[in-house]
Short mmCIF file of C-alpha atoms in Angstrom, two decimals:
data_model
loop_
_atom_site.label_atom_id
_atom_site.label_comp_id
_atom_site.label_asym_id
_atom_site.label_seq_id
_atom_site.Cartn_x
_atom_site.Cartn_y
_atom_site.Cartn_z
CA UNK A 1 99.61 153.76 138.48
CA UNK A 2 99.87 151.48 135.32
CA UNK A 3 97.87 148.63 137.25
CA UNK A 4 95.46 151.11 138.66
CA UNK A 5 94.88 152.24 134.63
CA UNK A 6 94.20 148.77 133.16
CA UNK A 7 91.82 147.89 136.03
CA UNK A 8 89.61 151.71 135.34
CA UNK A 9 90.16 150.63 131.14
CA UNK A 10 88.48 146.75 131.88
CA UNK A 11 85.87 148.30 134.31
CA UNK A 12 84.73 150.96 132.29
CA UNK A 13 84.21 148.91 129.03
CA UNK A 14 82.53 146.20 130.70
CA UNK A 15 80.04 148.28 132.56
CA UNK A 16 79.00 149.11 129.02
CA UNK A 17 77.54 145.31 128.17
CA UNK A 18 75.44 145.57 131.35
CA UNK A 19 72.49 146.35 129.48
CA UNK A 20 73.25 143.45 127.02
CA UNK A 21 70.84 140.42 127.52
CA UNK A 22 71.13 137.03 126.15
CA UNK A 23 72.46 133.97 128.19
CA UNK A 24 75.89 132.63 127.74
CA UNK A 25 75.74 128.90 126.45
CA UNK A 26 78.74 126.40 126.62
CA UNK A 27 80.20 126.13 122.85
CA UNK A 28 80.02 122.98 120.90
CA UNK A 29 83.71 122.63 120.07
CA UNK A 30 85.63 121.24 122.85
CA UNK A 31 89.78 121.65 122.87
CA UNK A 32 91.46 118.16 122.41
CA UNK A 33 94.33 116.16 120.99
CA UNK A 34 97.90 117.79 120.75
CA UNK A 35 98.21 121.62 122.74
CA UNK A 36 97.24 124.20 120.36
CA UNK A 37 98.84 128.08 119.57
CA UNK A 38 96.86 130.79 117.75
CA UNK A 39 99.20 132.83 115.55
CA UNK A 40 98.18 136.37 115.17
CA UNK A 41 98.43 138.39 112.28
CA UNK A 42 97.95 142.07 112.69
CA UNK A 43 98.96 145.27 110.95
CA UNK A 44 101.72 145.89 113.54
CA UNK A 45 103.88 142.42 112.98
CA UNK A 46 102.75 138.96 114.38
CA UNK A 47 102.74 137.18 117.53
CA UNK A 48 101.71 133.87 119.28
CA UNK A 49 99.87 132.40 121.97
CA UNK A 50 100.20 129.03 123.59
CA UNK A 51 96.17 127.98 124.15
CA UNK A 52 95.65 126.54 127.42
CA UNK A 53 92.32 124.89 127.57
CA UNK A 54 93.33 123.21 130.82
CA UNK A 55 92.78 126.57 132.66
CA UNK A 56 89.63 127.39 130.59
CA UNK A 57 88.15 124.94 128.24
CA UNK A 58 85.10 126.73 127.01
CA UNK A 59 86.49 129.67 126.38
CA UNK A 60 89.25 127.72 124.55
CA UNK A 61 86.90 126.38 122.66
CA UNK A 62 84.75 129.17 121.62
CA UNK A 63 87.89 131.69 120.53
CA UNK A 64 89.17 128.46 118.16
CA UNK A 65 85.69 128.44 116.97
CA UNK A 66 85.91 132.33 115.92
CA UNK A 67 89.28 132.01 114.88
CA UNK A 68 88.44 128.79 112.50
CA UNK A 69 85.18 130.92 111.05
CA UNK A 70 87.41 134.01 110.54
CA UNK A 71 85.45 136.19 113.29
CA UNK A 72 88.37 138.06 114.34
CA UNK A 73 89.28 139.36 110.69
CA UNK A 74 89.21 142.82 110.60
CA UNK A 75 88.84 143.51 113.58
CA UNK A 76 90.86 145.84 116.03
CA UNK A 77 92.44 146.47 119.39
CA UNK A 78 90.25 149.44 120.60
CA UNK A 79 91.95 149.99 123.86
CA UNK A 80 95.35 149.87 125.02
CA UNK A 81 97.41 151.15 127.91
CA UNK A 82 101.34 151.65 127.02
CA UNK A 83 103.45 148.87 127.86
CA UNK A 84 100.10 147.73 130.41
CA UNK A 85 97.55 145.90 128.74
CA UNK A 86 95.76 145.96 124.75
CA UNK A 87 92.24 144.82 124.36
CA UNK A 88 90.39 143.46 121.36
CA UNK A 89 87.93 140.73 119.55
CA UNK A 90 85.05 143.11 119.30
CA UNK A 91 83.22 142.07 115.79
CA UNK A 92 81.58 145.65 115.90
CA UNK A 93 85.65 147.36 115.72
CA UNK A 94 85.22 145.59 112.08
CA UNK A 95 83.35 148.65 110.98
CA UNK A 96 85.18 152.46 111.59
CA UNK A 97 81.59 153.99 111.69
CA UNK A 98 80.67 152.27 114.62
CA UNK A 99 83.49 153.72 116.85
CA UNK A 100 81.45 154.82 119.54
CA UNK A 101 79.81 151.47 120.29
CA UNK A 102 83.17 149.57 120.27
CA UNK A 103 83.77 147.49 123.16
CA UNK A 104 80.12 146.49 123.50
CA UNK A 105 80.21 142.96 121.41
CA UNK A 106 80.49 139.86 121.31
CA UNK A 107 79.82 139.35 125.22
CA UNK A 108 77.90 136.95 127.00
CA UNK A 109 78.58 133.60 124.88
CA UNK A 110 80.51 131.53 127.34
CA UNK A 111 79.67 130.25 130.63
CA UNK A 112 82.07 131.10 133.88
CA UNK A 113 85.14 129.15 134.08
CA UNK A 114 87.72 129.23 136.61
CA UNK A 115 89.35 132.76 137.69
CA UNK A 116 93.08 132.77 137.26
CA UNK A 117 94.81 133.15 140.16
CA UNK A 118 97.44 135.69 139.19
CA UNK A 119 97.43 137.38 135.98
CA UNK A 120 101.09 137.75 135.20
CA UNK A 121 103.36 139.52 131.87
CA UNK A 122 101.98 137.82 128.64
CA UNK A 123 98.59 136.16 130.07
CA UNK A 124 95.46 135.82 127.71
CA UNK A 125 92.35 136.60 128.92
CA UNK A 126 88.58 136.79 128.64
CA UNK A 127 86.58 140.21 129.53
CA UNK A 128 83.93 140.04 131.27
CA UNK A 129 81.19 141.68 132.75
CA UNK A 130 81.31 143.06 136.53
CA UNK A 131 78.73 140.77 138.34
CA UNK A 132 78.31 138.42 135.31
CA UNK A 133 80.41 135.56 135.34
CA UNK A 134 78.40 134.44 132.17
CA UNK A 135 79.73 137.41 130.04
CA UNK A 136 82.37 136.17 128.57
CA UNK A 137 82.88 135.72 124.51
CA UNK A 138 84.73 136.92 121.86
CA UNK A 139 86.63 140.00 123.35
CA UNK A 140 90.23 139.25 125.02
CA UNK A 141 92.79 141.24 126.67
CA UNK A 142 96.36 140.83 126.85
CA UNK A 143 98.59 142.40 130.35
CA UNK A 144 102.07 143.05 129.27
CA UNK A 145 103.17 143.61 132.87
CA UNK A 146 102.43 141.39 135.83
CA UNK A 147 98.55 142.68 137.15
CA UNK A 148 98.35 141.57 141.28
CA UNK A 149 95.47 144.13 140.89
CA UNK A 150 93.80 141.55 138.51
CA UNK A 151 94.61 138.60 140.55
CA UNK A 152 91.64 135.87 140.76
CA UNK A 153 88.80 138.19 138.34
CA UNK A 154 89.32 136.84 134.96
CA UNK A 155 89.75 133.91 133.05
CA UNK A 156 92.69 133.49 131.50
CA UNK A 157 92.82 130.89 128.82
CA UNK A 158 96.54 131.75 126.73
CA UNK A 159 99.30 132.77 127.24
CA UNK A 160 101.71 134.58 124.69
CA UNK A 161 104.04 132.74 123.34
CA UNK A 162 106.23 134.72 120.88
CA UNK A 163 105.85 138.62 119.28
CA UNK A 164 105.62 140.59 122.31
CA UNK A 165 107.90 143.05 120.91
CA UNK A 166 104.32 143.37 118.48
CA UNK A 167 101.98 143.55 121.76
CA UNK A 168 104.23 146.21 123.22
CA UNK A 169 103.72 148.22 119.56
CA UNK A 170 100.32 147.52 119.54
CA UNK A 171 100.08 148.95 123.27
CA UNK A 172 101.72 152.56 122.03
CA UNK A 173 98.46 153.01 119.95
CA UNK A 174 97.16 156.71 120.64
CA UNK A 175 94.18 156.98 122.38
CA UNK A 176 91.37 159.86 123.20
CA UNK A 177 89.60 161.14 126.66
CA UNK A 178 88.15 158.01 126.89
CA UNK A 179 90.91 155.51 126.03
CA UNK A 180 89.78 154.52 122.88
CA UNK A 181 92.10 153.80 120.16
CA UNK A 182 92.02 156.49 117.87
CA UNK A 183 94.23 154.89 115.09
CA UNK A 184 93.60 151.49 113.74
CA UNK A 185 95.63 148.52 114.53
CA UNK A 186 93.80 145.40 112.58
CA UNK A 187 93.68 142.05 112.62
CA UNK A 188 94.20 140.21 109.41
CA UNK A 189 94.11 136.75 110.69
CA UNK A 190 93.76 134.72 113.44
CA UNK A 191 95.19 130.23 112.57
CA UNK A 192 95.10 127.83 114.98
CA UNK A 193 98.01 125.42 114.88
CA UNK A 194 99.47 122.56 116.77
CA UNK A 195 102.45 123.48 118.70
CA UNK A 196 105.49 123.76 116.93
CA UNK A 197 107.99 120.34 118.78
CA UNK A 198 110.54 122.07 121.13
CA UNK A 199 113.68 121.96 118.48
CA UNK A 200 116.76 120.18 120.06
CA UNK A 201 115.47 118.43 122.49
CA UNK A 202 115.59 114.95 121.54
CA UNK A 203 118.17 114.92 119.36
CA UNK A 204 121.01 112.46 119.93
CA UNK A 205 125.00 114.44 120.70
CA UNK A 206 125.45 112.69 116.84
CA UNK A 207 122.36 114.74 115.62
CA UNK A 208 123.65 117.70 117.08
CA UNK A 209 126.42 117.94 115.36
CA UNK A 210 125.16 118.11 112.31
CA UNK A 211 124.59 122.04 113.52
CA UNK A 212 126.51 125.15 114.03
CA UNK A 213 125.60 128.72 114.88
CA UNK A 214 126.16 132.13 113.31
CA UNK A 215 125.81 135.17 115.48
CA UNK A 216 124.71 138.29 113.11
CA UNK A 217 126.56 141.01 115.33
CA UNK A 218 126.88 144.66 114.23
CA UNK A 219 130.63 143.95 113.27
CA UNK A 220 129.49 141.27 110.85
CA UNK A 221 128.51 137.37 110.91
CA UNK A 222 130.57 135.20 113.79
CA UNK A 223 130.55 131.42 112.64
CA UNK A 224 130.38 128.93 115.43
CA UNK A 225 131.18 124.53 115.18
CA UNK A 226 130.57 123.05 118.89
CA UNK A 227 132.20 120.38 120.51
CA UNK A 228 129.20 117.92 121.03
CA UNK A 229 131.48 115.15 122.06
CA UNK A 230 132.99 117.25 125.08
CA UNK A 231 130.06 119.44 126.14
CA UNK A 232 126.87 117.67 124.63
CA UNK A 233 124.18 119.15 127.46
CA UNK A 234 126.06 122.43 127.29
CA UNK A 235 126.09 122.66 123.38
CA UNK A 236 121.81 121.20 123.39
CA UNK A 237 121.34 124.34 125.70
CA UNK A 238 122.84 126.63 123.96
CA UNK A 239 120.67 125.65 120.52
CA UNK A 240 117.32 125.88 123.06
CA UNK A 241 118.08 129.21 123.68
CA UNK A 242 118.94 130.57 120.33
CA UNK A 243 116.15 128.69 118.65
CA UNK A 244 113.91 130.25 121.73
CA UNK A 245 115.53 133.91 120.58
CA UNK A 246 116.84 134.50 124.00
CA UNK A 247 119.95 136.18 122.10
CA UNK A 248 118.22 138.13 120.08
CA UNK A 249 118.59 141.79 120.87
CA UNK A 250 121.55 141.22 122.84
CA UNK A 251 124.84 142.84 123.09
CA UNK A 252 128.52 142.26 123.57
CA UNK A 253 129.05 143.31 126.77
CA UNK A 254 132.78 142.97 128.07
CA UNK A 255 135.58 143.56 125.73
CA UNK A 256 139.10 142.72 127.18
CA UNK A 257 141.55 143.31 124.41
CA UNK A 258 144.00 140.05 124.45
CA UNK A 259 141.99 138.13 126.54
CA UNK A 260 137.78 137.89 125.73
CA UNK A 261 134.79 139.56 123.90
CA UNK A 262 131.65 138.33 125.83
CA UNK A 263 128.02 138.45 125.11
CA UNK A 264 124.91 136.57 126.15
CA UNK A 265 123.80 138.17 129.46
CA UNK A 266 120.36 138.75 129.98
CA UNK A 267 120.58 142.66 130.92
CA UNK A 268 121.77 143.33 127.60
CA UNK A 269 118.96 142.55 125.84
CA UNK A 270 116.25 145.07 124.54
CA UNK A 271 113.34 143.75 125.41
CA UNK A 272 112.58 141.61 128.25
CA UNK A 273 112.09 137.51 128.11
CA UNK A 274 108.79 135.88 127.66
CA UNK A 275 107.72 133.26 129.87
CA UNK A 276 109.14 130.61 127.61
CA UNK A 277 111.96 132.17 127.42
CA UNK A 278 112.44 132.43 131.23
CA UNK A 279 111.73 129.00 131.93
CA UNK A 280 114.45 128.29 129.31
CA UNK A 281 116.93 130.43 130.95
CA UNK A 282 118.39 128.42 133.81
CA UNK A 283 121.61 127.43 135.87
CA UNK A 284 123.96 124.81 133.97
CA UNK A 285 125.69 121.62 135.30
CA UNK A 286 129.30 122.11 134.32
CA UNK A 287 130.98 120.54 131.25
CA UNK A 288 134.63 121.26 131.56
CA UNK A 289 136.81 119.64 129.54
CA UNK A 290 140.13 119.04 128.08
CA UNK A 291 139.90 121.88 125.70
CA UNK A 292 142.58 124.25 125.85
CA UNK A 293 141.27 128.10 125.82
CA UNK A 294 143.16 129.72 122.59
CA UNK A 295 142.17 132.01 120.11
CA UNK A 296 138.93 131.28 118.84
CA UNK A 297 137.66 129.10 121.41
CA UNK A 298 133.55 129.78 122.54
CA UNK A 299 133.35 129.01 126.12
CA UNK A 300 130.30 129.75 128.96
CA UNK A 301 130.77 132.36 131.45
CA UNK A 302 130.12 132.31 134.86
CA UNK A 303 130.22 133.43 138.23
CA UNK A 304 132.15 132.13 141.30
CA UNK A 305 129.79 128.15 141.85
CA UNK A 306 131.05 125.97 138.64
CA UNK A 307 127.17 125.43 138.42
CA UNK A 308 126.17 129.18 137.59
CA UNK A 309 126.47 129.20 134.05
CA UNK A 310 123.19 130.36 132.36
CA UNK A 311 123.52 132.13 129.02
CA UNK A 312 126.52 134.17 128.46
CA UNK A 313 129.09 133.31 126.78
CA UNK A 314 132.90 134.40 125.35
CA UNK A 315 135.18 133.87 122.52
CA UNK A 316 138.72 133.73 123.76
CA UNK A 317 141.27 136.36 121.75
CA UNK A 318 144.49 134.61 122.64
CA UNK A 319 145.93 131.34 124.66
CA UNK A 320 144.55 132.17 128.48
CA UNK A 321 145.52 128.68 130.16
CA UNK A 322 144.06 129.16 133.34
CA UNK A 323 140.67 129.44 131.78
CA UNK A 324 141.27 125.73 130.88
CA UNK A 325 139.37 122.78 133.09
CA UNK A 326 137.20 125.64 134.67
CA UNK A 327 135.27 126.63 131.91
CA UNK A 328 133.08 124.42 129.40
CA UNK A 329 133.84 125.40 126.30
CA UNK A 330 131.83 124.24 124.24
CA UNK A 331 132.70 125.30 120.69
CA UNK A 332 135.10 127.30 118.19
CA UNK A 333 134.89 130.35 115.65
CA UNK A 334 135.55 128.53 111.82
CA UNK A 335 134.58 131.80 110.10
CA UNK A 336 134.16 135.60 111.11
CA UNK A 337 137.25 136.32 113.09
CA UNK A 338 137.29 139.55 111.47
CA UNK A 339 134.51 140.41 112.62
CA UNK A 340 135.90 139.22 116.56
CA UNK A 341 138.37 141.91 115.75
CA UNK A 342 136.57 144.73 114.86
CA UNK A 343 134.93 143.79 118.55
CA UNK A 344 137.88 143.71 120.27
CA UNK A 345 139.37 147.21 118.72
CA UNK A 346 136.06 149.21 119.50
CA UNK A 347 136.68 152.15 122.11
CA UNK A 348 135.83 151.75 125.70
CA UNK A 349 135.93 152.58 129.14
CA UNK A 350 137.53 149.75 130.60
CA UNK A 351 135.98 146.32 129.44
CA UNK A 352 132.99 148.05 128.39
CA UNK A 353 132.23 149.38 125.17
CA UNK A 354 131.72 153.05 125.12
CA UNK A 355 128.97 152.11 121.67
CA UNK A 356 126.75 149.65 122.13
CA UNK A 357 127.50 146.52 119.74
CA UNK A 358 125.15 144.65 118.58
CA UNK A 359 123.99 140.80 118.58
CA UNK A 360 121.05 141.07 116.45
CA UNK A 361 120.43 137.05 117.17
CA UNK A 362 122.16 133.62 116.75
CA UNK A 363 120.69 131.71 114.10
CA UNK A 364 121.52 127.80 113.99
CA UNK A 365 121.86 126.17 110.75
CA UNK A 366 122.34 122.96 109.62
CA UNK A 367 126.26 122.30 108.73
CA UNK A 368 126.96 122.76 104.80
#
């Protein structure tokens, strides 16, 4: 039914430009050099998206044009479908009095370009006019669930990046009869950057080192050193994730009083993983090591294959020797014990907490 929505929003605001004339022309600017994100800024938070002029170079080109001449200032998302799809880019949303034209701008600037073949959760791209495949310009849309309904009839040219907690916001925006937005959601500025380098990456097992991590639970801050020396691909993972915010709006999951706390699996989070994310979260050669499991030790969970580590994780409460040589542990608690206690007293049913607690995010720092 959500599907079926979006497709009846996009087709009913682009039958409105088919009285629009005006032929689309190929923009001057051409993407090049290093890849490219636009970084959002809207009334409702921030978020990103990874430019991909590969898929769409024109239209690339002509929304970094807007973006660099401040086009998309003040403008707003005038349609959105919860948790399915928000639209925007209009330059006639800029003005409130104008409601009842919105959706009819900024079209036909950009000659056709390739048609994505699927339009999946997070993709950017350009509305267009049904029959026109020169329609496209300044208006975008964003899915925030996969669209096989979609599938090869728009060009998609982005694809977000970070913030979709912000899209999903954005997507709760009340709307009337005729799915217009009927509250304002603005934005105050689109920048164009160069990607951001994937942290921890190429960083030498020395260079890691010079890190630790500190999970912000609910029971208080949970220090962490790792053992780069005896789990260097293992530790380098770990950081990827965290600085990706994979365990952000997590939760510790299993609580086994004189045993483990664990946290780190992927159905505890809130909200679910961007593409990025996803691609980060993968299956992990062992590490084990000679490491001896006692109180305090951080070590990767898994299932039954030694290879199905991915990204949960435990600290150990007290000596549990036949976790050693089967698990990679990869680092210790130096601060916030307390705080490891508080987990492991909290009532449950079990190994599972009866109140959910908490890991807010991991945050790594460099070493004082």
């Amino acid at each position: 039914m959500r599907r079926a929505i979006v497709v009846a929003m996009l087709v009913c605001v682009a039958r409105a430009f088919q009285a629009r004339v005006g032929g689309a022309e190929s923009p001057a600017l051409q993407p090049s050099g290093p890849p490219k994100q636009a970084v959002i800024e809207t009334t409702a938070g921030t978020f990103v998206i990874d430019l991909t002029p590969e898929t769409a170079p024109n239209q690339t080109a002509y929304f970094m044009k807007l973006a660099a001449g401040g086009a998309y200032d003040g403008t707003t998302f005038h349609r959105a479908v919860k948790y399915g799809m928000v639209q925007g880019g209009d330059p006639l949303t800029k003005d409130p009095a104008r409601r009842a034209v919105y959706g009819t701008g900024g079209q036909n600037a950009v000659k056709a370009e390739a048609r994505a073949p699927k339009l999946t959760r997070g993709s950017v791209a350009a509305v267009l006019v049904p029959g026109k495949p020169d329609s496209a310009g300044a208006q975008f849309f964003i899915v925030l669930a996969d669209q096989p309904s979609l599938d090869n009839q728009y060009t998609v040219f982005g694809q977000v990046a970070d913030g979709f907690d912000v899209l999903q916001k954005i997507s709760e925006t009340p709307v009337d009869d005729k799915g217009l937005a009927t509250e304002r959601v603005e934005i105050h500025h689109v920048a164009i950057r160069e990607t951001p380098a994937e942290p921890f990456v190429t960083e030498s097992a020395a260079e890691l080192g010079a890190y630790r991590a500190v999970l912000d639970s609910s029971a208080g801050p949970i220090t962490i050193e790792f053992f780069v020396d005896k789990a260097p691909n293992t530790v380098r993972q770990f950081m990827r994730l965290a600085a990706a915010g994979v365990y952000s709006g997590m939760a510790f999951h299993r609580v086994a009083p004189g045993f483990v706390i664990q946290t780190g699996a992927l159905s505890s989070r809130t909200a679910p993983l961007t593409a990025k994310q996803q691609a980060l979260a993968h299956n992990l050669p062992p590490e084990f090591n000679d490491t001896q499991h006692v109180r305090g030790i951080v070590s990767m969970a898994r299932g039954d294959a030694p290879d199905s580590a991915t990204t949960s994780f435990f600290i150990v409460l007290a000596p549990s020797a036949p976790l050693d040589g089967v698990y990679t542990a990869f680092g210790k608690v130096i601060d916030g014990m307390a705080a490891v206690a508080t987990i492991q007293s909290a009532p449950r049913t079990g190994e599972a907490p009866n109140t959910r607690i908490d890991l807010k995010t991991v945050r790594i720092e460099k070493r004082p």
